Coordinates of C-alpha atoms in Angstrom, one line a residue:
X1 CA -9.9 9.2 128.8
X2 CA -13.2 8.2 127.2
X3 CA -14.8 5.1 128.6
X4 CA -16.7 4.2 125.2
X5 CA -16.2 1.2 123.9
X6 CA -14.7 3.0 120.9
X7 CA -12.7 5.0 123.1
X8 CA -9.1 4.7 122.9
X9 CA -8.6 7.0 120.5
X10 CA -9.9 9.7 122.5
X11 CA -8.4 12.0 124.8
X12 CA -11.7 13.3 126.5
X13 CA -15.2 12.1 127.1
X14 CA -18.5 12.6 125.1
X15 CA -20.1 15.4 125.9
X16 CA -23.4 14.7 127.9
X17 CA -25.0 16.9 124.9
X18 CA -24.2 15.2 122.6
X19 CA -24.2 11.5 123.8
X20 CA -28.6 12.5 123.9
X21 CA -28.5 13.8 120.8
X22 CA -26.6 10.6 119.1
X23 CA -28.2 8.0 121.3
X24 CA -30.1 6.0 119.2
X25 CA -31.4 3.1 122.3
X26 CA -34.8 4.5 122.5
X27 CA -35.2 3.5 119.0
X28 CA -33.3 0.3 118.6
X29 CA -33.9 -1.1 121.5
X30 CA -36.8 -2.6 119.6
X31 CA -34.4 -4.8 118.0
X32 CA -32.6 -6.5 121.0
X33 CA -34.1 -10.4 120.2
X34 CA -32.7 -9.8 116.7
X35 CA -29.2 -8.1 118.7
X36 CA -28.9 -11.3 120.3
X37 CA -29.9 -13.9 118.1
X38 CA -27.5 -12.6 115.4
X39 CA -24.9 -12.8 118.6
X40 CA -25.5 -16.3 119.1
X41 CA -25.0 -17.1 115.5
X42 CA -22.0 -14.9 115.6
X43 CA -20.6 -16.6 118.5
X44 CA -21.3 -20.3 117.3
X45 CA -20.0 -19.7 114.0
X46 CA -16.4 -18.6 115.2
X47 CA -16.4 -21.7 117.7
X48 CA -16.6 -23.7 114.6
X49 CA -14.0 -21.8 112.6
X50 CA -11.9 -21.9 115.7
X51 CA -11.5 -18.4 116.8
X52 CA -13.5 -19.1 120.0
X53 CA -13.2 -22.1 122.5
X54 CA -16.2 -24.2 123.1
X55 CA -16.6 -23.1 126.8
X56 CA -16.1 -19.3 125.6
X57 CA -18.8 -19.9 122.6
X58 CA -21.4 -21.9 125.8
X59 CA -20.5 -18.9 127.8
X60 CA -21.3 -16.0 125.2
X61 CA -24.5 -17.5 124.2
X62 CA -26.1 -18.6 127.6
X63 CA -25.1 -14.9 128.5
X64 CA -26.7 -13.5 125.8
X65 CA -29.7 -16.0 126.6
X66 CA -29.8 -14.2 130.1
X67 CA -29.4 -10.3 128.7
X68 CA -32.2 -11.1 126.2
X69 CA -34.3 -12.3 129.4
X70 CA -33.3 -9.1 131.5
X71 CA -34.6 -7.0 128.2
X72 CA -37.6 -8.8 127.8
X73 CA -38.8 -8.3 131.5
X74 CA -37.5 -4.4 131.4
X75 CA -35.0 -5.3 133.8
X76 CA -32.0 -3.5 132.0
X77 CA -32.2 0.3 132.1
X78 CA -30.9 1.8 129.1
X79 CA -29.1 4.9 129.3
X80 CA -27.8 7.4 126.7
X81 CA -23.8 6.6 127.4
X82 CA -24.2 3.2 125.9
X83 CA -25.6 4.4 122.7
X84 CA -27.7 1.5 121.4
X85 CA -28.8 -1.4 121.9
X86 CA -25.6 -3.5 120.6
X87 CA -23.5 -1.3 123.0
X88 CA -26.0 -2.4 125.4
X89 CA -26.4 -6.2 125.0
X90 CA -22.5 -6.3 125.1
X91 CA -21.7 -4.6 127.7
X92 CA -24.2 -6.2 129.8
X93 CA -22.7 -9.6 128.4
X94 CA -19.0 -8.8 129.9
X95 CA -21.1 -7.9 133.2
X96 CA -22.5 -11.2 133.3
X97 CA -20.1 -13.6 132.0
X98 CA -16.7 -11.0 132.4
X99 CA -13.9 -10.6 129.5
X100 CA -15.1 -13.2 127.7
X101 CA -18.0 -11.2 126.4
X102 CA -15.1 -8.6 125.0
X103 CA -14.7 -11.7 122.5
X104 CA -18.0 -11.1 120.7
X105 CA -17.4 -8.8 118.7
X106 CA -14.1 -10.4 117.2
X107 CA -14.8 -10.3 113.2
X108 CA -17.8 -7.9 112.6
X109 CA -18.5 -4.4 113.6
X110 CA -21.7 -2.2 114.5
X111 CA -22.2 -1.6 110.6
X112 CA -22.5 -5.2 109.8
X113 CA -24.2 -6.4 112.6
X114 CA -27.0 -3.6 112.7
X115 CA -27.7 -4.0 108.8
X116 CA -28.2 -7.7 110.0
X117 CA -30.8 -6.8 112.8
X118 CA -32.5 -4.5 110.6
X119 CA -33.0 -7.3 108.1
X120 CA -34.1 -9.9 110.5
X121 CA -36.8 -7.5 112.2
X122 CA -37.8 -6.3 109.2
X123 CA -38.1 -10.1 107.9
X124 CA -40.3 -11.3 110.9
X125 CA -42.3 -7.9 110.2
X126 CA -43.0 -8.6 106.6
X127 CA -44.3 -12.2 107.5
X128 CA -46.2 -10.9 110.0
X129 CA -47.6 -8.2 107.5
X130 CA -48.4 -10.8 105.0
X131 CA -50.5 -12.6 107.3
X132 CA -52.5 -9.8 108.5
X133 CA -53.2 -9.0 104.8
X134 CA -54.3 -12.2 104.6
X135 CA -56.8 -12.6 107.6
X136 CA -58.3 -8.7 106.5
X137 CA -58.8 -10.3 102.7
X138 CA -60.9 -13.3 104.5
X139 CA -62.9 -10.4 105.7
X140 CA -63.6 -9.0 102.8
X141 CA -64.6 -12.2 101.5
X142 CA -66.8 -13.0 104.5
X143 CA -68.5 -9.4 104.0
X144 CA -68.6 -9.7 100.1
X145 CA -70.5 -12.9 100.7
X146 CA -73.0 -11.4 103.0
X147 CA -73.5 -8.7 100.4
X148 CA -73.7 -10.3 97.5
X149 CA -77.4 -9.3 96.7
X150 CA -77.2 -5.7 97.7
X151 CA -77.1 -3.3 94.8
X152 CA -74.4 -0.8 94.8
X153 CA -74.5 2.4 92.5
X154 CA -70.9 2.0 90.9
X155 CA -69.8 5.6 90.3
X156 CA -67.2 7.1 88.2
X157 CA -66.6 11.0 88.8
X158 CA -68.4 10.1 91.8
X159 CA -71.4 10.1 90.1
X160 CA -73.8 7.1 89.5
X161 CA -72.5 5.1 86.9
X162 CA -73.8 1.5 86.4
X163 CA -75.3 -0.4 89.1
X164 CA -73.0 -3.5 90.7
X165 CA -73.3 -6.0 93.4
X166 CA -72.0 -4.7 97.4
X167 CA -69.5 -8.2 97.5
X168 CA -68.7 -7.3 94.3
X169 CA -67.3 -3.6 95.1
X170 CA -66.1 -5.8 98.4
X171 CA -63.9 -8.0 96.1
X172 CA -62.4 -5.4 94.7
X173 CA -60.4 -5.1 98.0
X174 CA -59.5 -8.4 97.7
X175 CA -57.6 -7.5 95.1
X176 CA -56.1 -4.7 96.3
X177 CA -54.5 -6.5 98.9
X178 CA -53.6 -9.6 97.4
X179 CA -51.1 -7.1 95.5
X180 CA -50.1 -5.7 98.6
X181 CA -49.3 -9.1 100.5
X182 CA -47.5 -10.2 96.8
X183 CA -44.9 -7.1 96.4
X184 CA -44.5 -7.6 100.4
X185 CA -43.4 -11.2 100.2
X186 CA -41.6 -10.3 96.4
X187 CA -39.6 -7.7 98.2
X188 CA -38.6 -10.2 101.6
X189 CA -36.7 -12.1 98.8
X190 CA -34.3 -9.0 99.0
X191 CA -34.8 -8.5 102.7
X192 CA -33.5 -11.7 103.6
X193 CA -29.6 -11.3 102.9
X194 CA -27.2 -11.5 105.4
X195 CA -24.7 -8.5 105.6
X196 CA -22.7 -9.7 108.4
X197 CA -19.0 -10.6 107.8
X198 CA -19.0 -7.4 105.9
X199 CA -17.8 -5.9 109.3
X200 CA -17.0 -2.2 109.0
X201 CA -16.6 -2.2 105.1
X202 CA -14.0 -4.3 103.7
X203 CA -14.6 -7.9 105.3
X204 CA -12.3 -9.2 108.3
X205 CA -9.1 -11.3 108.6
X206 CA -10.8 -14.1 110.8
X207 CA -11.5 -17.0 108.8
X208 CA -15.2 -16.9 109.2
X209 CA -18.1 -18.8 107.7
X210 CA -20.5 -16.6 106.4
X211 CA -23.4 -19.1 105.1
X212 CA -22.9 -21.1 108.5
X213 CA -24.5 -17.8 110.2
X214 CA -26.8 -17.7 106.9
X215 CA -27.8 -20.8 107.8
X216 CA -28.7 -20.4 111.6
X217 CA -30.7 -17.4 110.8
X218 CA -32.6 -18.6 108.1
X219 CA -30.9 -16.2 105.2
X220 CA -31.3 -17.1 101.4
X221 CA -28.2 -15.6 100.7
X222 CA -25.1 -13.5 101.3
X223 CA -24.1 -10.0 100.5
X224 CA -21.5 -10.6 97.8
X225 CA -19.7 -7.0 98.4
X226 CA -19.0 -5.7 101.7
X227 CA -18.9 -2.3 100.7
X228 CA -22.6 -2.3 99.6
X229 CA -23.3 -4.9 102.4
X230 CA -23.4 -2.3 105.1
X231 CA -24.7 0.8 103.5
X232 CA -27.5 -1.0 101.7
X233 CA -30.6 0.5 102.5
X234 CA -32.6 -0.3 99.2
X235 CA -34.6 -3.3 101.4
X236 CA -35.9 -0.7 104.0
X237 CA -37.2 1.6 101.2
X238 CA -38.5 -0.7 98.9
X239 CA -40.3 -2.2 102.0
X240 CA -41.5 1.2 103.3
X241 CA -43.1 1.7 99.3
X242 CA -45.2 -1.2 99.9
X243 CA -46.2 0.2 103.4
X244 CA -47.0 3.1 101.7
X245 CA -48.9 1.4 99.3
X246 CA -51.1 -0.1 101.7
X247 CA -51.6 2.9 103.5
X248 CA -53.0 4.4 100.0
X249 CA -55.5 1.3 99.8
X250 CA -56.5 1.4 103.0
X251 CA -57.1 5.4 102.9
X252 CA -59.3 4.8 99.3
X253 CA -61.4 2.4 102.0
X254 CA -61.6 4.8 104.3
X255 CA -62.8 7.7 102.4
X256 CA -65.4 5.3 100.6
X257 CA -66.5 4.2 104.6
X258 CA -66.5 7.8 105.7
X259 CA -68.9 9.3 102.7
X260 CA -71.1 6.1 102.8
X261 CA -72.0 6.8 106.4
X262 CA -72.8 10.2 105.7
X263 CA -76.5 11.7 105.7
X264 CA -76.2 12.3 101.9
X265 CA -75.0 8.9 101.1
X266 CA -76.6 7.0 104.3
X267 CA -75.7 3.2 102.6
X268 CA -73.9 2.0 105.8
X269 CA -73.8 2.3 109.4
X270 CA -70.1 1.4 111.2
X271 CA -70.2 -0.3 114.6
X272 CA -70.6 2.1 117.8
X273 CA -67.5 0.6 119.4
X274 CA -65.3 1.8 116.4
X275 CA -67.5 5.5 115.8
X276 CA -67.1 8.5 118.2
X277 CA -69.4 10.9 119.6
X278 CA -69.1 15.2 119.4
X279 CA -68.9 17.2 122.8
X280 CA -71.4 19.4 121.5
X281 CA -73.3 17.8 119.1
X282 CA -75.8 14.9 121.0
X283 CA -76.6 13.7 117.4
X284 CA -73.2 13.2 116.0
X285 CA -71.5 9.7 115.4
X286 CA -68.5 9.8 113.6
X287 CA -66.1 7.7 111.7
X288 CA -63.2 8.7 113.6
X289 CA -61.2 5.4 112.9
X290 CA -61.5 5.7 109.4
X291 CA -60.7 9.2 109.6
X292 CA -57.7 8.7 111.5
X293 CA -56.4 5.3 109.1
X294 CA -57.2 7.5 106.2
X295 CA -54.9 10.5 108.2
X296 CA -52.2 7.8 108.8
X297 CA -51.8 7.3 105.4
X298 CA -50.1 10.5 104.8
X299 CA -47.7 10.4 107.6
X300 CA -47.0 6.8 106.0
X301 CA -46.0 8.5 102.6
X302 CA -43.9 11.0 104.7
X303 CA -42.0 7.9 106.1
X304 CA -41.5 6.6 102.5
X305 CA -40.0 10.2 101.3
X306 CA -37.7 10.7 104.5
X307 CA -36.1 7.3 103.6
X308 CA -35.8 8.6 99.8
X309 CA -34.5 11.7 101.6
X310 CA -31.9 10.5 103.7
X311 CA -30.3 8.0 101.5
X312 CA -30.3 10.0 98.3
X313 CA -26.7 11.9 99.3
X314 CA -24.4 9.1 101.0
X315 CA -21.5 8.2 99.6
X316 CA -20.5 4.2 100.2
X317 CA -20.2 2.8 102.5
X318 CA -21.8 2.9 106.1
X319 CA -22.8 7.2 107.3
X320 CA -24.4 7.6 110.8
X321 CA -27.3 9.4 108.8
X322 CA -28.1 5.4 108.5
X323 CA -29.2 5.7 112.3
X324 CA -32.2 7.6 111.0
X325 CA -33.4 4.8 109.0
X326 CA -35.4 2.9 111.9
X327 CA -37.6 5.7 113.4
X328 CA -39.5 6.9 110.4
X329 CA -39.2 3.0 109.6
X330 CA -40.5 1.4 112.7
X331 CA -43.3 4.3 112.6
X332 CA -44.7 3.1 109.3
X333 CA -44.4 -0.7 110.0
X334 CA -46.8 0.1 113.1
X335 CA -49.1 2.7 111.7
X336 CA -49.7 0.2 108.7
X337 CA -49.9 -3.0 111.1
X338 CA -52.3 -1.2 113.5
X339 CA -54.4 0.4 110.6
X340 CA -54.4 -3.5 108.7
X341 CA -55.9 -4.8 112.4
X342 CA -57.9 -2.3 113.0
X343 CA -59.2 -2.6 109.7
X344 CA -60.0 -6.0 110.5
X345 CA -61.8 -5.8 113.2
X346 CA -64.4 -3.1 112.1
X347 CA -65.7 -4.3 108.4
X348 CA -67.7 -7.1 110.2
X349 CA -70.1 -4.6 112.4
X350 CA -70.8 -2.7 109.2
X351 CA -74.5 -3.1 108.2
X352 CA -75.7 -1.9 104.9
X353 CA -78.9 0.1 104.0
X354 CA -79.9 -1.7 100.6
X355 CA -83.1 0.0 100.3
X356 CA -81.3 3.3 100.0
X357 CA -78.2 1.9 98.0
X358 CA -81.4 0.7 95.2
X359 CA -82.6 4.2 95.8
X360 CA -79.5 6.1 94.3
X361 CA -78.9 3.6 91.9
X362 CA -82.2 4.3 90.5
X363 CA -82.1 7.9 90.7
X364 CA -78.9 7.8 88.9
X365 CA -80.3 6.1 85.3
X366 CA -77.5 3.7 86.2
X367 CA -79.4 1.0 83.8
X368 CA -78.5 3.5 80.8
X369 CA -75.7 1.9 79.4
X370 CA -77.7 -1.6 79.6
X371 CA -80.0 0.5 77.3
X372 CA -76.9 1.2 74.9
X373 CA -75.5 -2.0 74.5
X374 CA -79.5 -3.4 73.8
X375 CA -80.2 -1.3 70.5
X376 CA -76.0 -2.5 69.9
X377 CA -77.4 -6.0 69.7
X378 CA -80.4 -5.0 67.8
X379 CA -78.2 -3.7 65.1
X380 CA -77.7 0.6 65.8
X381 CA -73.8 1.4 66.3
X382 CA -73.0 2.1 69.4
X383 CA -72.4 6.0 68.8
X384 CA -75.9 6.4 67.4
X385 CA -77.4 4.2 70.1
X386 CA -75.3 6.7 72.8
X387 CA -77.4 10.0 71.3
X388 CA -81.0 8.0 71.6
X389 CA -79.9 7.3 75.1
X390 CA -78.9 10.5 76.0
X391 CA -82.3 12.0 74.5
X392 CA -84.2 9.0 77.1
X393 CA -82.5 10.2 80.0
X394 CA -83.1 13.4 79.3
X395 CA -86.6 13.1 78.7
X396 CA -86.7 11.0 82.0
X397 CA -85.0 14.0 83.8
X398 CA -87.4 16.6 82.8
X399 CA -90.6 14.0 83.8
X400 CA -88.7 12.9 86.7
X401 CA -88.7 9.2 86.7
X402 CA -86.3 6.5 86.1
X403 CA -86.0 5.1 82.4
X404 CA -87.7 1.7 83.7
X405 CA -91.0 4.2 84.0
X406 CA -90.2 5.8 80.8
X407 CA -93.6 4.4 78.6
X408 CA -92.9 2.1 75.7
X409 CA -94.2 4.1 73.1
X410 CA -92.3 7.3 74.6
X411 CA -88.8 5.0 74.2
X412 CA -90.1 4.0 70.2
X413 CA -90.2 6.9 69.4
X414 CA -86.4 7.4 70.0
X415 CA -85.8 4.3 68.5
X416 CA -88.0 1.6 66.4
X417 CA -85.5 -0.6 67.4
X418 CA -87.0 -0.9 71.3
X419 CA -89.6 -3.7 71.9
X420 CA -91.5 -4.7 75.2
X421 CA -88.6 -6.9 76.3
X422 CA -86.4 -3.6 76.9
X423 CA -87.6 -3.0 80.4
X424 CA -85.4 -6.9 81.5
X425 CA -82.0 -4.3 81.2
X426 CA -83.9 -1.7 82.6
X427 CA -84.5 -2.8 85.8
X428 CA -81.0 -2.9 88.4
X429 CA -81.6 -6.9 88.5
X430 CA -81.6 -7.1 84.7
X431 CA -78.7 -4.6 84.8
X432 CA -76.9 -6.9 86.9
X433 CA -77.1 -10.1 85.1
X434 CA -76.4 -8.7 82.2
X435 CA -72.7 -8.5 82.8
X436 CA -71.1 -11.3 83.7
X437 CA -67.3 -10.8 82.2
X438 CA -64.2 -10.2 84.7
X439 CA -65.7 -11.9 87.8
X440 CA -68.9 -10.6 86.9
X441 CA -71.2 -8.1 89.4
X442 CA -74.4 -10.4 88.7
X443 CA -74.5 -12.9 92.1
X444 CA -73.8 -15.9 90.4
X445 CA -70.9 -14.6 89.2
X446 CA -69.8 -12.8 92.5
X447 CA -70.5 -16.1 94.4
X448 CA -67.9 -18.1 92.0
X449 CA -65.6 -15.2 92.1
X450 CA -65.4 -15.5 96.2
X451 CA -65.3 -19.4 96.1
X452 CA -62.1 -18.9 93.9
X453 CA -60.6 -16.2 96.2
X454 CA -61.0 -18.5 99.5
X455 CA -59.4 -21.1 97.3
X456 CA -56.7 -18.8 96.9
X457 CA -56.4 -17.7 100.7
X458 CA -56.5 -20.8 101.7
X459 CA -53.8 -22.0 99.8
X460 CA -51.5 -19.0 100.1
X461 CA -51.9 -19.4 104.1
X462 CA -51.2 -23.2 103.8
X463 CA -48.1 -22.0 102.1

């Protein structure tokens, strides 16, 4: 006769095959503080409602107090037999306290109660995201004020476009993951639901109190049908889309780090502790963290589309393809913390070459639309005032020198409309300052632009 928990109904044993290949602890076992603070809840809540005495309901949960401890110092071996880690923190329960930890489980099953421990880890891990948003935005803010004179060459096409300000191109990050951190804390909304009472799909006789365990655990709401309660897995994927997300952001980062350290960029240099070396090569220093973050980002999105994957065929309610959820889930929750800290921890080593930043810029004719919009003001439409442009830069190409070297009456005789005072948009400073809309990239502009984002931070963190 089978000695599983579930086991009455069987005549023989699990085979040892197949209790490895359905064991889930390995995985799971991640989720034992959540196990047993949900089993506290559980317990206290049918005290209340009568089902439990008050010594059983003392005994339960300073039992489950004492399995969490064994857990937490790796004092409780987990084996395949026991299958998870609910199977786990019960059994160990009747060990400790004897038949009274049979009780536990009165009113809920393993399909309630592991929807309710996904939630809650995936809950703390969310706030815990959030905040490490937050810190790497301060980053970026500390960096984009460090940088706010240093010209960038903005490219589109990856070629030089229009010149802008370092903290400015920093800032844009900012925004990136203020996004981030908001869809994150818009999606916890739906996270933080409590399933349990659901049981195995259609509720339980007990008289329980749901929104007393809603309330212990710190849960907005309750799952108004128990059929969807346990087989909901919408939270994990919309969760694991955000994670994705962020992988994409940080990979954009990372391919922008990776080229700018390169001999034919050269604009930064990335701390030693966070390059590595070549075991051939004395010369090399590579941006293997970026290169790995920006490889991460990939097996993120893979994470995302085995979710989609998995729960695209099953039929309500509760499948054991559900057990597949937390691996590819746990994986991206760490590969995107990790990356986020990481992250962190590099941008403020990263020194800038400005001289060869002003270099490129210049060698681009990035002060060419400044040109445009000028004979605009003085009265040309802007398509005519495109073609003399066009014809200066070309001119400049074949005499190889910037447009701010081009000689006045070379430029008049593209246009009457050009004067002496020309060359203010033609320099990268005059470039600069002369757009000042959406945050502006003139310093100014970039300064006020930070001084509202830590604003922001600080009040979002205060929150």
């Amino acid at each position: 006769m089978s000695e599983k928990m579930w086991g009455g109904r069987f005549a023989a044993g699990t085979d040892s095959l197949v209790e490895a290949f359905t064991a889930s602890i390995q995985v799971d076992s991640r989720l034992y503080a959540e196990d047993i603070r949900g089993s506290q809840a559980h317990a206290r809540m049918l005290g209340r409602v009568g089902v439990l005495t008050a010594s059983e309901v003392e005994a339960i949960v300073a039992g489950l107090q004492q399995v969490g401890q064994e857990i937490a110092e790796q004092r409780l071996p987990f084996v395949d037999s026991l299958e998870d880690i609910h199977m786990h923190v019960e059994s160990r329960l009747t060990e400790i306290i004897g038949d009274v930890g049979k009780k536990l489980h009165t009113g809920r099953s393993r399909n309630d109660q592991v929807a309710t421990d996904l939630r809650l880890y995936t809950r703390s891990c969310v706030d815990d995201l959030v905040a490490a948003l937050r810190h790497l935005q301060g980053v970026f803010v500390d960096l984009a004020e460090r940088e706010v004179e240093t010209i960038l060459p903005g490219l589109t096409h990856m070629q030089v476009a229009q010149p802008v300000s370092f903290g400015h191109h920093c800032m844009a990050y900012v925004e990136m993951f203020q996004r981030d951190a908001q869809r994150l804390q818009d999606a916890r909304k739906r996270v933080n639901v409590l399933p349990l009472g659901a049981a195995a799909l259609a509720g339980t006789t007990f008289p329980i109190d749901r929104w007393d365990v809603a309330r212990q655990l710190g849960f907005d709401a309750v799952a108004e049908n128990s059929l969807d309660a346990v087989s909901d897995r919408d939270f994990v994927m919309e969760v694991l889309a955000d994670l994705a997300m962020i992988a994409v952001h940080l990979s954009r980062l990372c391919e922008e780090l990776i080229l700018w350290m390169s001999a034919p960029f050269g604009f930064i240099d990335l701390p030693d502790s966070f390059c590595t070396g070549s075991s051939i090569m004395p010369q090399k220093k590579n941006p293997d963290v970026a290169e790995i973050i920006r490889g991460k980002s990939g097996r993120v999105v893979g994470d995302l589309v085995a979710m989609l994957v998995l729960m695209k065929g099953q039929p309500l309610t509760y499948n054991r393809d559900n057990q597949e959820d937390k691996e590819t889930f746990f994986d991206a929750l760490d590969q995107v913390r990790a990356s986020v800290e990481i992250m962190s921890r590099m941008l403020p080593g990263l020194q800038t070459r400005p001289t060869v930043m002003r270099a490129q810029a210049e060698r681009g004719y990035a002060t060419a639309t400044d040109l445009a919009d000028y004979l605009v003001r003085k009265g040309l439409p802007f398509r005519d005032a495109h073609a003399v442009v066009g014809k200066a830069v070309r001119l400049a190409q074949d005499r190889n020198i910037g447009l701010e070297a081009m000689p006045l009456p070379d430029l008049q005789a593209l246009s009457p409309l050009i004067t002496e005072e020309v060359y203010q948009v033609l320099t990268l400073e005059g470039s600069l300052a002369a757009r000042n809309h959406l945050g502006g990239t003139a310093p100014d502009q970039v300064r006020a632009a930070i001084a509202r984002a830590r604003a922001r931070l600080a009040e979002e963190q205060s929150a």
